[in-house]
Coordinates of C-alpha atoms in Angstrom, one line a residue:
M1 CA 10.0 -1.4 13.9
R2 CA 9.3 -5.1 14.1
E3 CA 10.9 -6.1 10.8
F4 CA 13.4 -9.0 11.1
R5 CA 16.0 -9.1 8.3
N6 CA 18.8 -11.7 7.9
W7 CA 22.5 -11.0 7.6
A8 CA 22.5 -11.4 3.8
G9 CA 19.4 -9.2 3.4
N10 CA 17.6 -11.8 1.2
Q11 CA 15.0 -12.8 3.9
S12 CA 12.8 -10.5 5.9
V13 CA 9.5 -10.6 7.8
V14 CA 7.3 -8.3 9.9
P15 CA 5.8 -10.5 12.6
A16 CA 2.6 -9.7 14.4
E17 CA 4.5 -9.5 17.7
V18 CA 8.1 -9.7 19.0
R19 CA 9.1 -10.7 22.5
T20 CA 12.6 -11.1 24.1
P21 CA 12.2 -13.7 26.8
S22 CA 14.8 -13.8 29.5
S23 CA 13.8 -17.0 31.2
V24 CA 12.4 -20.5 30.4
E25 CA 9.2 -19.4 32.1
E26 CA 8.8 -16.5 29.7
V27 CA 9.3 -18.8 26.8
V28 CA 6.6 -21.1 28.1
R29 CA 4.2 -18.1 28.5
A30 CA 5.0 -17.0 24.9
V31 CA 4.3 -20.4 23.5
R32 CA 1.0 -20.7 25.4
D33 CA 0.0 -17.2 24.4
A34 CA 0.7 -17.9 20.8
A35 CA -1.3 -21.1 20.8
A36 CA -4.2 -19.3 22.5
A37 CA -4.1 -16.5 19.9
G38 CA -3.9 -18.9 17.0
R39 CA -0.5 -17.5 16.0
R40 CA 2.6 -19.5 15.0
V41 CA 5.8 -18.9 17.0
R42 CA 9.5 -19.1 16.2
M43 CA 12.7 -18.3 18.0
T44 CA 15.0 -16.6 15.7
G45 CA 18.8 -16.5 15.9
T46 CA 21.1 -13.8 14.6
G47 CA 20.0 -14.1 11.0
H48 CA 22.9 -16.1 9.5
S49 CA 20.6 -18.5 7.6
F50 CA 20.1 -17.7 4.0
T51 CA 16.7 -19.5 4.0
G52 CA 13.5 -18.5 5.7
A53 CA 14.1 -21.1 8.5
A54 CA 13.6 -18.6 11.3
L55 CA 10.8 -16.4 9.9
T56 CA 7.3 -16.2 11.2
D57 CA 4.4 -13.8 10.6
G58 CA 3.1 -14.6 14.1
L59 CA 5.1 -14.3 17.4
L60 CA 8.8 -13.9 16.9
L61 CA 11.0 -14.6 19.9
R62 CA 14.4 -12.9 19.9
P63 CA 17.3 -14.7 21.7
D64 CA 19.0 -11.7 23.3
G65 CA 17.7 -12.3 26.8
L66 CA 18.5 -16.1 26.9
T67 CA 22.3 -15.9 27.1
G68 CA 25.2 -17.0 29.4
I69 CA 26.8 -20.1 30.9
L70 CA 24.4 -21.9 33.2
Q71 CA 26.5 -24.8 34.5
V72 CA 30.0 -26.2 34.1
G73 CA 31.5 -29.6 35.2
D74 CA 32.5 -33.1 34.3
G75 CA 33.5 -32.4 30.7
R76 CA 30.3 -30.6 29.9
V77 CA 29.0 -27.0 29.7
T78 CA 25.4 -25.9 29.7
A79 CA 24.6 -22.5 28.2
A80 CA 21.4 -20.6 27.4
A81 CA 20.3 -21.2 23.8
G82 CA 20.6 -17.6 22.7
T83 CA 24.3 -17.4 23.7
P84 CA 26.4 -16.4 20.6
L85 CA 29.1 -18.9 19.7
R86 CA 31.6 -16.1 20.0
V87 CA 30.7 -15.6 23.7
L88 CA 30.7 -19.3 24.4
N89 CA 34.2 -19.6 22.9
E90 CA 35.5 -16.7 25.0
E91 CA 34.0 -18.0 28.2
L92 CA 35.2 -21.5 27.6
H93 CA 38.7 -20.2 26.9
R94 CA 38.6 -18.3 30.2
M95 CA 37.9 -21.5 32.0
G96 CA 40.6 -23.5 30.2
L97 CA 38.0 -25.4 28.0
A98 CA 37.1 -25.7 24.3
L99 CA 34.8 -27.3 21.8
A100 CA 36.5 -30.1 19.8
N101 CA 35.3 -28.6 16.5
M102 CA 33.2 -25.8 15.1
G103 CA 32.4 -23.8 12.0
D104 CA 34.1 -20.6 10.9
I105 CA 31.4 -18.1 11.8
T106 CA 30.7 -17.3 15.5
A107 CA 27.9 -14.8 15.2
Q108 CA 25.2 -17.5 15.4
T109 CA 23.4 -18.4 18.6
L110 CA 23.9 -21.9 19.9
A111 CA 20.3 -22.9 19.2
G112 CA 20.3 -21.4 15.7
A113 CA 23.6 -23.1 14.8
I114 CA 22.7 -26.6 15.9
Q115 CA 19.1 -26.5 14.7
T116 CA 20.2 -25.8 11.1
G117 CA 23.1 -28.3 11.2
T118 CA 26.1 -25.9 11.3
H119 CA 29.3 -27.8 10.9
G120 CA 33.0 -27.2 10.5
T121 CA 35.4 -29.6 8.9
G122 CA 36.9 -32.6 10.7
R123 CA 38.3 -36.1 10.1
D124 CA 37.3 -37.4 13.5
V125 CA 34.8 -34.9 15.1
G126 CA 31.6 -33.8 13.5
G127 CA 29.6 -30.6 13.6
L128 CA 28.1 -28.8 16.6
A129 CA 25.1 -31.2 16.9
D130 CA 27.5 -34.1 17.3
Q131 CA 29.0 -32.4 20.4
V132 CA 25.6 -31.9 22.1
L133 CA 25.0 -33.9 25.3
A134 CA 21.6 -32.5 26.3
L135 CA 18.9 -30.1 25.1
E136 CA 16.3 -28.2 27.2
M137 CA 13.2 -27.3 25.1
V138 CA 9.7 -26.0 25.4
L139 CA 7.1 -28.1 23.6
A140 CA 3.9 -27.0 21.9
G141 CA 1.8 -27.6 25.0
G142 CA 4.2 -25.5 27.1
E143 CA 5.9 -28.4 28.7
V144 CA 9.6 -28.0 29.5
V145 CA 11.6 -31.2 28.8
T146 CA 15.3 -32.1 28.9
V147 CA 16.5 -34.8 26.6
R148 CA 20.0 -36.4 26.9
A149 CA 22.5 -38.4 24.8
D150 CA 22.6 -41.1 27.4
A151 CA 18.9 -41.5 27.8
A152 CA 17.7 -45.0 28.8
D153 CA 14.2 -44.4 27.5
R154 CA 13.8 -45.0 23.8
A155 CA 11.3 -42.1 23.4
E156 CA 13.7 -39.6 25.0
Q157 CA 16.6 -40.9 22.9
D158 CA 14.5 -40.5 19.7
L159 CA 13.6 -36.9 20.7
F160 CA 17.3 -36.2 21.4
D161 CA 18.4 -37.5 18.1
A162 CA 15.7 -35.7 16.2
A163 CA 15.8 -32.4 18.0
R164 CA 19.6 -31.8 17.7
V165 CA 19.1 -30.7 14.1
G166 CA 15.4 -30.0 14.6
L167 CA 14.8 -26.9 12.5
G168 CA 12.8 -25.5 15.4
A169 CA 10.0 -27.7 14.3
L170 CA 9.7 -29.8 17.5
G171 CA 10.0 -27.0 20.1
V172 CA 11.8 -23.9 21.3
L173 CA 15.3 -24.7 22.6
T174 CA 16.2 -22.8 25.8
A175 CA 19.5 -24.4 26.8
V176 CA 22.2 -26.6 25.3
T177 CA 24.8 -28.8 27.0
F178 CA 28.0 -29.4 25.0
R179 CA 30.8 -31.9 25.5
V180 CA 34.0 -29.9 26.1
E181 CA 37.6 -30.7 26.7
P182 CA 40.7 -28.8 27.9
S183 CA 41.9 -26.0 25.8
F184 CA 44.2 -27.0 23.0
L185 CA 46.4 -25.5 20.3
L186 CA 46.0 -25.9 16.5
R187 CA 48.8 -25.7 14.0
S188 CA 47.3 -24.0 10.9
T189 CA 49.2 -24.4 7.6
R190 CA 47.9 -22.6 4.6
Q191 CA 49.3 -23.6 1.2
P192 CA 48.3 -23.0 -2.4
M193 CA 47.8 -26.2 -4.4
A194 CA 46.6 -27.0 -7.9
L195 CA 43.1 -28.3 -8.1
S196 CA 44.3 -31.1 -10.4
E197 CA 46.8 -32.1 -7.7
I198 CA 44.1 -32.1 -5.0
L199 CA 41.8 -34.2 -7.1
G200 CA 44.5 -36.8 -7.3
S201 CA 45.2 -36.9 -3.5
L202 CA 41.9 -36.3 -1.8
D203 CA 42.1 -39.5 0.3
A204 CA 45.5 -38.6 1.6
L205 CA 44.6 -35.0 2.3
T206 CA 41.5 -35.9 4.2
S207 CA 42.9 -38.8 6.2
G208 CA 46.2 -37.1 6.9
N209 CA 44.7 -34.0 8.6
E210 CA 42.4 -33.5 11.5
H211 CA 40.7 -30.5 9.9
L212 CA 41.0 -29.9 6.1
D213 CA 39.4 -27.0 4.4
F214 CA 40.1 -25.8 0.9
F215 CA 38.9 -23.1 -1.5
W216 CA 39.0 -23.4 -5.2
L217 CA 39.1 -20.2 -7.3
P218 CA 36.9 -20.7 -10.4
H219 CA 38.6 -19.9 -13.8
T220 CA 41.9 -21.1 -12.3
D221 CA 43.5 -24.4 -11.3
T222 CA 44.4 -22.9 -7.9
C223 CA 43.2 -23.8 -4.4
L224 CA 44.1 -22.5 -1.0
T225 CA 44.3 -25.4 1.4
K226 CA 43.9 -25.0 5.2
R227 CA 45.2 -27.9 7.3
N228 CA 44.6 -27.5 11.0
N229 CA 46.1 -30.1 13.3
R230 CA 46.6 -30.3 17.1
S231 CA 49.9 -29.1 18.4
T232 CA 51.7 -29.4 21.7
G233 CA 53.1 -25.9 21.2
P234 CA 54.6 -23.5 21.8
A235 CA 52.0 -21.1 20.6
D236 CA 53.1 -19.0 17.6
P237 CA 50.1 -16.8 16.9
P238 CA 50.2 -14.2 14.1
G239 CA 51.1 -10.7 15.2
A240 CA 48.5 -8.0 15.4
F241 CA 49.5 -6.5 12.1
K242 CA 49.6 -9.9 10.3
R243 CA 46.2 -10.8 11.8
W244 CA 44.8 -7.4 10.6
L245 CA 46.4 -7.8 7.2
D246 CA 45.1 -11.3 6.5
N247 CA 41.7 -11.3 8.3
T248 CA 40.6 -7.7 7.8
F249 CA 42.3 -6.2 4.9
L250 CA 43.0 -9.0 2.4
E251 CA 40.1 -11.3 3.2
N252 CA 37.5 -8.6 3.6
T253 CA 38.4 -5.0 2.6
L254 CA 40.4 -5.9 -0.5
F255 CA 38.3 -8.9 -1.4
G256 CA 35.1 -6.7 -1.1
A257 CA 36.7 -4.2 -3.5
L258 CA 37.5 -6.9 -6.0
C259 CA 33.9 -8.2 -5.7
G260 CA 32.7 -4.7 -6.4
I261 CA 34.8 -4.5 -9.6
G262 CA 33.6 -7.9 -10.7
A263 CA 30.0 -6.8 -10.2
R264 CA 30.6 -3.8 -12.5
L265 CA 32.8 -5.6 -15.0
P266 CA 31.9 -9.3 -15.0
G267 CA 34.2 -10.0 -17.9
A268 CA 37.2 -9.1 -15.6
I269 CA 36.4 -11.8 -13.0
P270 CA 38.6 -14.6 -14.6
R271 CA 41.6 -12.2 -14.6
I272 CA 40.8 -11.0 -11.1
N273 CA 40.8 -14.6 -9.9
A274 CA 44.0 -15.3 -11.7
L275 CA 45.7 -12.4 -10.0
S276 CA 44.3 -13.5 -6.7
A277 CA 45.6 -17.0 -7.3
A278 CA 49.1 -15.7 -8.2
A279 CA 49.2 -13.7 -4.9
L280 CA 48.5 -16.7 -2.7
S281 CA 51.4 -17.8 -0.5
A282 CA 52.1 -20.4 2.1
S283 CA 51.9 -19.5 5.8
A284 CA 51.7 -21.2 9.2
C285 CA 50.8 -20.3 12.8
T286 CA 49.9 -22.0 16.1
D287 CA 47.1 -20.6 18.2
T288 CA 44.2 -21.3 20.5
S289 CA 41.8 -23.6 18.7
Y290 CA 38.8 -21.4 18.4
K291 CA 41.0 -18.6 16.9
I292 CA 42.1 -21.0 14.2
F293 CA 38.7 -22.4 13.5
T294 CA 37.0 -19.1 13.1
S295 CA 37.1 -16.3 10.5
V296 CA 35.8 -12.8 9.9
R297 CA 33.2 -12.5 7.1
E298 CA 32.3 -8.9 6.3
V299 CA 31.6 -9.2 2.6
R300 CA 27.9 -10.0 2.2
F301 CA 27.1 -13.0 0.0
L302 CA 24.5 -15.7 -0.8
E303 CA 25.4 -19.3 -0.3
M304 CA 24.3 -22.8 -1.3
E305 CA 25.9 -25.8 0.2
Y306 CA 25.4 -29.5 -0.3
A307 CA 26.5 -32.5 1.7
I308 CA 27.4 -35.5 -0.5
P309 CA 28.8 -38.9 0.2
R310 CA 32.5 -38.5 0.7
E311 CA 33.4 -40.9 -2.1
H312 CA 31.7 -38.6 -4.7
L313 CA 33.7 -35.5 -3.8
G314 CA 36.2 -35.7 -6.7
Q315 CA 33.4 -36.2 -9.2
A316 CA 31.4 -33.3 -7.8
L317 CA 34.4 -31.0 -8.0
R318 CA 35.2 -32.0 -11.6
E319 CA 31.6 -31.6 -12.7
T320 CA 31.3 -28.2 -11.0
R321 CA 34.5 -27.0 -12.7
D322 CA 33.4 -28.2 -16.1
L323 CA 29.9 -26.7 -15.8
I324 CA 31.2 -23.2 -14.9
E325 CA 33.5 -23.3 -18.0
L326 CA 30.8 -24.8 -20.3
R327 CA 28.2 -22.2 -19.4
D328 CA 30.9 -19.4 -19.3
W329 CA 29.6 -18.2 -16.0
K330 CA 31.8 -15.5 -14.3
I331 CA 32.2 -16.7 -10.7
G332 CA 34.3 -14.5 -8.4
F333 CA 33.8 -16.2 -5.0
P334 CA 35.8 -19.4 -4.2
V335 CA 34.1 -22.8 -3.9
E336 CA 34.7 -24.2 -0.4
V337 CA 35.2 -27.8 0.4
R338 CA 35.0 -29.4 3.9
V339 CA 34.6 -33.0 5.3
T340 CA 33.0 -34.5 8.4
P341 CA 32.5 -38.1 9.7
A342 CA 29.0 -39.7 9.9
S343 CA 26.5 -38.3 12.4
D344 CA 23.6 -40.0 14.2
A345 CA 21.4 -36.9 14.4
W346 CA 18.4 -37.8 12.2
L347 CA 18.4 -34.6 10.1
S348 CA 22.1 -33.9 10.2
T349 CA 23.4 -33.6 6.6
A350 CA 26.1 -36.1 7.6
Y351 CA 23.6 -38.7 8.9
G352 CA 24.8 -42.2 8.4
R353 CA 27.7 -41.5 6.0
D354 CA 31.1 -39.9 5.8
T355 CA 30.4 -36.6 4.2
A356 CA 32.0 -34.0 2.0
Y357 CA 30.5 -30.5 1.7
L358 CA 30.7 -28.3 -1.4
A359 CA 29.7 -24.7 -0.9
C360 CA 29.0 -22.1 -3.6
H361 CA 28.9 -18.4 -2.9
I362 CA 27.9 -15.3 -4.9
Y363 CA 28.4 -11.7 -4.1
R364 CA 25.1 -10.4 -2.6
P365 CA 24.5 -7.5 -5.0
T366 CA 24.8 -9.9 -8.0
P367 CA 22.6 -13.0 -7.5
H368 CA 23.2 -15.8 -9.9
P369 CA 20.4 -18.3 -9.7
E370 CA 21.5 -20.2 -12.8
Y371 CA 24.8 -21.0 -11.1
F372 CA 23.1 -22.4 -8.0
E373 CA 20.6 -24.3 -10.0
G374 CA 23.3 -25.9 -12.2
V375 CA 25.4 -27.0 -9.2
E376 CA 22.3 -28.2 -7.4
E377 CA 21.5 -30.5 -10.2
I378 CA 25.0 -32.1 -9.9
M379 CA 24.7 -32.4 -6.1
T380 CA 21.2 -34.0 -6.2
R381 CA 22.2 -36.5 -8.8
L382 CA 24.9 -37.6 -6.3
G383 CA 22.4 -38.0 -3.5
G384 CA 23.2 -34.6 -2.0
R385 CA 21.5 -33.1 1.1
P386 CA 21.2 -29.3 1.2
H387 CA 22.3 -27.4 4.3
W388 CA 19.1 -26.4 6.1
G389 CA 20.2 -22.8 6.5
K390 CA 21.5 -22.2 3.0
L391 CA 19.7 -21.7 -0.3
H392 CA 18.3 -24.7 -2.1
T393 CA 15.1 -25.8 -3.9
R394 CA 14.5 -29.2 -2.4
D395 CA 11.1 -30.3 -1.0
A396 CA 9.8 -32.9 1.4
A397 CA 9.5 -35.6 -1.3
Y398 CA 13.2 -35.3 -2.3
L399 CA 14.4 -35.0 1.3
D400 CA 12.5 -38.1 2.3
A401 CA 14.5 -40.0 -0.3
V402 CA 17.9 -38.9 1.1
Y403 CA 17.3 -39.0 4.8
P404 CA 16.7 -42.6 6.2
R405 CA 15.0 -41.2 9.4
F406 CA 12.9 -38.5 7.6
A407 CA 9.6 -40.3 8.0
D408 CA 10.4 -40.9 11.7
F409 CA 11.1 -37.2 12.2
L410 CA 7.7 -36.3 10.6
A411 CA 5.9 -38.8 12.8
L412 CA 7.5 -37.4 15.9
R413 CA 6.5 -33.9 14.8
D414 CA 3.0 -35.0 14.2
R415 CA 2.8 -36.2 17.8
L416 CA 4.5 -33.2 19.4
D417 CA 3.1 -30.4 17.3
P418 CA -0.1 -31.6 15.5
E419 CA -1.4 -28.1 15.2
R420 CA 1.9 -26.9 13.6
L421 CA 2.4 -24.1 16.2
F422 CA 6.1 -24.0 15.2
A423 CA 5.6 -24.1 11.5
N424 CA 6.4 -21.5 8.9
D425 CA 6.6 -21.3 5.1
Y426 CA 10.1 -22.8 4.9
L427 CA 9.1 -25.8 7.0
D428 CA 6.0 -26.3 5.0
G429 CA 8.3 -26.7 2.0
V430 CA 11.0 -29.0 3.4
L431 CA 8.8 -31.0 5.8
G432 CA 5.5 -30.8 4.1
P433 CA 2.4 -28.8 5.3

């Protein structure tokens, strides 16, 4: 069966052909074969995008054969593009190394994560694309190129800045080089706070913590804040039972059961959220950085996330809260808030500005398009940029208005892939046909 289906189950495709290349040479052959046959070609990841970013009805390349660490040294690590983030974290830790920042999901491939602009939360360090030092990629003509952050040539520098968050539109990534550093510990402090209190102290919270993440429970005034800061130790990780209780039972098994109840009895959602808010308590632990950054997500959901200028975060939260109450929507999933510094990757959602992210989730069996549409109207009015891998309705005309280098990206694409070998329906919408 050739069907590809994403993690959330809302995107699927049956391509004409599937290949699993295990070398750069096999990727080159696949790209040239696709061009000769008049087929489009895409390299998929592990399906953690909610959009159709990875889909193709032509030649679909699977990443399973392009994995592993290729080179280590001088504060950098090069890995094959299909390596899952989970594997990279474990290998780096074994070598006494770490990424400075990351998102909370580790199932994605390296290429899939950076191409869609995956980010975590950080006061000083941006998303994965901002930690990339070099990219190896196969272009539409079958050429293999490596572009670097320290390129002296303007054309190579432009391709590097464009391709880091390139949506797979400029070529097929085969290897990624990251900046790494010695392994470090993070002190993670979880604390319930009132949303009204957070709204009055956003600047202090974001400036006073290296990594701030908080979740607001709709229909309540309660948030769970997560403040992660570097620690000199000693390590104080949660015990095996505590880790199971929090990460597996409470955040997945029990939460999934509550989502199921809310799906059958939507009117009960405000009370369920109130009970969940009342059950929140403060906790703290100190552990290896990637174990603090990452989480287990087993409950399937749909997600929309917008990046807005950091100074508009308070307004965005207030308007989202007021809209949910005004429309009497029953929203069971928390709204997540994160922040990052400005980026210089052309299509990074944080390009050129300190950024706040507001993410809305809905239980997969109960889609709620009106909720996403209503919040999207708020975000776009504030100059928001949608996450490339999460649900949105923006087109090329809108995106051109919010990305200063959007036209430059399109011009580069015209030069590198004039026949649109790497196009698909999603790219036709967000970049134009």
